[in-house]
Amino acid sequence: TDEIMQQEIRPLVAVDIIEQLHRQFAILSGGRGKDGAPIITFPEFAGFSEIPDDDFLNVVTYLTSIPSLEAASIGFIIIIDRRRDKWSAVKASLTRIAGAFPGNLQLVFVLRPSRFIQRAIADIGIKLYRDDFKMKVPIIMLNSVSDLHGYIDKSQLTRELGGTLEYGHSQWIHHRTAIENFAMTVKTTAQMLQTFGTDLAETELPNDVQCTEELLSSHTDHHSKLKDELKLAVKQGATLLTCIREPVTRSANSKLSPDELENVATVERLLAQLDETEKAFDQFWTKHHLKLEQCLQLRHFEHDFREVKLTLDNLMETQAGFADIGDSVTRVENLLKEQKHLEEKGQEPLEKAQSLALHGEQLIQNNHYAVDSIRPKCVELRRICDDFTNETKKKYDILGKSLELHKQLDKASQWCEAGIYLLASQAVDKCQSQEGAETALVEIEKFLVTAKEHQLSNPKEFYNQFDMILTPEIKANAQRIVQKLEDVQEMFDKRQVSLKKLAAKQTRPVQPVAPHPESSPKRASPKITRPAAQENTSYHFQVRRRGPAAQNGNHALHRQGQIEKCISKSQGHIINELIETERVYVEELQSIIEGYASEMDNPNLVHLIPSALQNKKEILFGNLPEIYYFHNRIFLKEIENCIENPELLARCFLKRKEDLQIYEKYCQNKPRSEALWRQCGDSIFFQECQRKLDHKLSLDAYLLKPVQRITKYQLLLKEMLKCSKNSEGTAELEEALATVLDIIKSVNDSMHQIAITGYEGDVSELGKLLMQGSFNVWTDHKKGHNKVKDLARFKPMQRHLFLYTKMLLFCKKREENTDGHEKTASYSFKNSLKMSTVGITENVKGDNKKFEIWYNGREEVYIIQASSVELKNTWISEIRKVLTGQLEACR
């Protein structure tokens, strides 16, 4: 590769001088002198003297550059054939060759003119002008080609010179161009391989799977293309070699000339260099491709590691959350089930982790270049798996001991209850006799034997056995039961003492004496003792049950105190009200969509739908599904997040400003919906749907909910503002309230806009509706009847104005009763003014509620009276903004 890359580019190649070569005024036939000197022949050429110097020099320079350095160093033999020419041509040829031949000369043969006179002149001329030719080599004048054969073997001369050397000039040119093209192809291919190799060596390995896959694919494709180029180059060289050797292949007697043999050697050398280049490149590519594949393996391993690690970390976190060891048998059994479920859930990720660790170790064994990155991850995976397994085993051990403990405590408690019941059920009157006392003693002794079954005879051993799981709560419960055991044992001891006294043989008759307090029937009676024991026991448990409740109560009070430090009770009430009413609102929307809108597609109810309602579901319900989707999927969840962070409430409204614009579309459709309801509201279909939903109100009341809801938000935000005056979030709350009010205003304005009648243009092309409202209007027209002008000056008209960015509309408000329902307003179009041609005067003399709008250089003047100074100032401000905006646009 280095040899090819470092070769100097020859100054001339056959393609550069192809036309001059085809003229054939000089040829390199491939023949050699006896010492191997290359022969250049200048054959008969009529216009030799007319050949430009540059062309002559280029051809001769090119021909001398073809033989090997070894052959060229011997010196060239020149044969000048001028048998049919004159002495002047001989002289000119010698002069030109002497002055321009670039190589070493050995001999110059001149086939002199054959005509007698010209030959004589040549003999004289060569003697006279030999020194003028400035050649340091012999110039041998020959009379015929037979003389030439005395110096050069016939096998090294072409047929034109009486030799046997096969030479075709066109074929020679074709071979030369092919060899040079092949050499350039070899060099270009080597450069391409070197460039690609440099790019590969400098390529940084990507950090993710996708980019690595793309890089591997890109490099592989590029490598395949270069391999194809190499195959083509090798094929080209092999074809060229076949062409050069073709005479030998065709005839066994044929021999290649020395030049042709050099051509063969050159092509073979180029093919060898190409083969070496390919081998070097393949060796490099194998290493690079392996590294890319290993990089892809690494990226897959890292990606899988991250996923498995995240799953395992979540699993460990969940496991760590199982800190509870239970406070009862039932609770512990449930915890064991949960632990079993967690263990089963963890089997798949644990198997994946083990498999991935094994895969990582295989990569290491396969001599992966990133061993230092893979090995720690394998160790980490196995560590987490071991930790989870060990922690699971530990959890099972602890829960097993906890279950055993609580079962023993339950048995102990049951034993105490049974003991208390046994003592209470022994009638004192029956125990007064020896036989009755002995029977009672046997019952007690038999019962006390069962205490050993529950391992409750040694409290210290009991504590040692379960010390690792004795939390303060469980310890307190255990101490309570142990204390209860001691109390019951003491009761049995006292009863045994009493019964043993009664069981002793009596030697004298029993005297009627006052009963001893211990044997008093009132104390021994089952009817009294049993409830007393129960009362005592229940009181004992009651105190225990109050313990945690009291602690929870204290914790709740403490937590409430923390919450009260963060937000006021009023804010909490408002947030709760907002969330609760939002939930109800979403449920109501859902009931409308599922209970009414969806039922319109129910084939079982289609016969109940009136014809006037067919295919008009979108008119009746508008974009209610869109509103439901927004509140159910987005808005409700966002405001629920504000329970702990009320300061986020304002941001919810600011963030969803654009989304809340859906109410504008709903309200614009409301008149059409109400008109359709008035037509079909009493149909059996709606009655049936209402019955199924068990709604007390009809559908039209629920269709009013969105209109009521959007106005409810501003009331709640105002309440929030009252509670948070001068606090950190006040500014955001004010902005949120302004946003909601702006939406309500936009909805309100759009409701008025759709009631405009008589306007021939498209209202949507007038720009944004900025303001609308009713005013007293006086008009003054310069052109027109004087009487009309006078009337106009003093009699105001009631007009409803709509201010758009491009136009100001004057309408007359009309109210109509609709089938006994409330009046609906419509606005009959009367006049319009383009905002680009109006002017405004703020103060009209005599009334601070009036302002003046003039049109077309005061051809038309409109005096407008607002209901208040504030309303007038608002309109003036908005009009001035429009005019200022137009002025800026013009500038």
XYZ file of N, CA, C and O in Angstrom, residues 437-438 441 445 493-505:
68
model
N -65.219 -30.378 96.253
C -63.939 -29.664 96.249
C -62.884 -30.450 95.492
O -62.084 -29.896 94.729
N -62.890 -31.823 95.744
C -61.907 -32.652 95.050
C -62.133 -32.632 93.538
O -61.182 -32.593 92.750
N -60.806 -29.450 92.197
C -59.344 -29.451 92.159
C -58.813 -30.228 90.957
O -57.857 -29.819 90.294
N -56.385 -28.799 88.101
C -55.078 -29.385 87.822
C -54.979 -29.848 86.360
O -53.957 -29.696 85.699
N -54.102 -20.302 91.876
C -53.413 -20.658 93.127
C -54.321 -20.420 94.326
O -54.413 -21.271 95.246
N -54.982 -19.272 94.337
C -55.872 -18.953 95.470
C -57.034 -19.938 95.530
O -57.426 -20.402 96.614
N -57.577 -20.270 94.321
C -58.711 -21.200 94.314
C -58.263 -22.585 94.800
O -58.992 -23.261 95.534
N -57.033 -22.984 94.379
C -56.549 -24.299 94.810
C -56.391 -24.367 96.335
O -56.733 -25.376 96.976
N -55.882 -23.278 96.934
C -55.713 -23.239 98.396
C -57.057 -23.410 99.080
O -57.228 -24.195 100.038
N -58.065 -22.684 98.576
C -59.404 -22.750 99.180
C -59.991 -24.140 99.036
O -60.582 -24.690 99.980
N -59.839 -24.720 97.823
C -60.441 -26.029 97.582
C -59.745 -27.128 98.366
O -60.381 -28.102 98.809
N -58.429 -26.996 98.564
C -57.702 -28.006 99.341
C -58.166 -28.011 100.796
O -58.241 -29.069 101.440
N -58.464 -26.840 101.327
C -58.983 -26.762 102.695
C -60.331 -27.467 102.782
O -60.620 -28.198 103.721
N -61.175 -27.239 101.748
C -62.505 -27.844 101.759
C -62.436 -29.348 101.533
O -63.303 -30.108 101.982
N -61.378 -29.780 100.809
C -61.284 -31.207 100.494
C -60.766 -32.039 101.683
O -60.868 -33.270 101.662
N -60.160 -31.364 102.683
C -59.653 -32.093 103.856
C -60.824 -32.771 104.582
O -61.942 -32.235 104.632
N -60.616 -33.971 105.150
C -61.675 -34.714 105.834
C -62.142 -33.951 107.068
O -61.354 -33.491 107.865
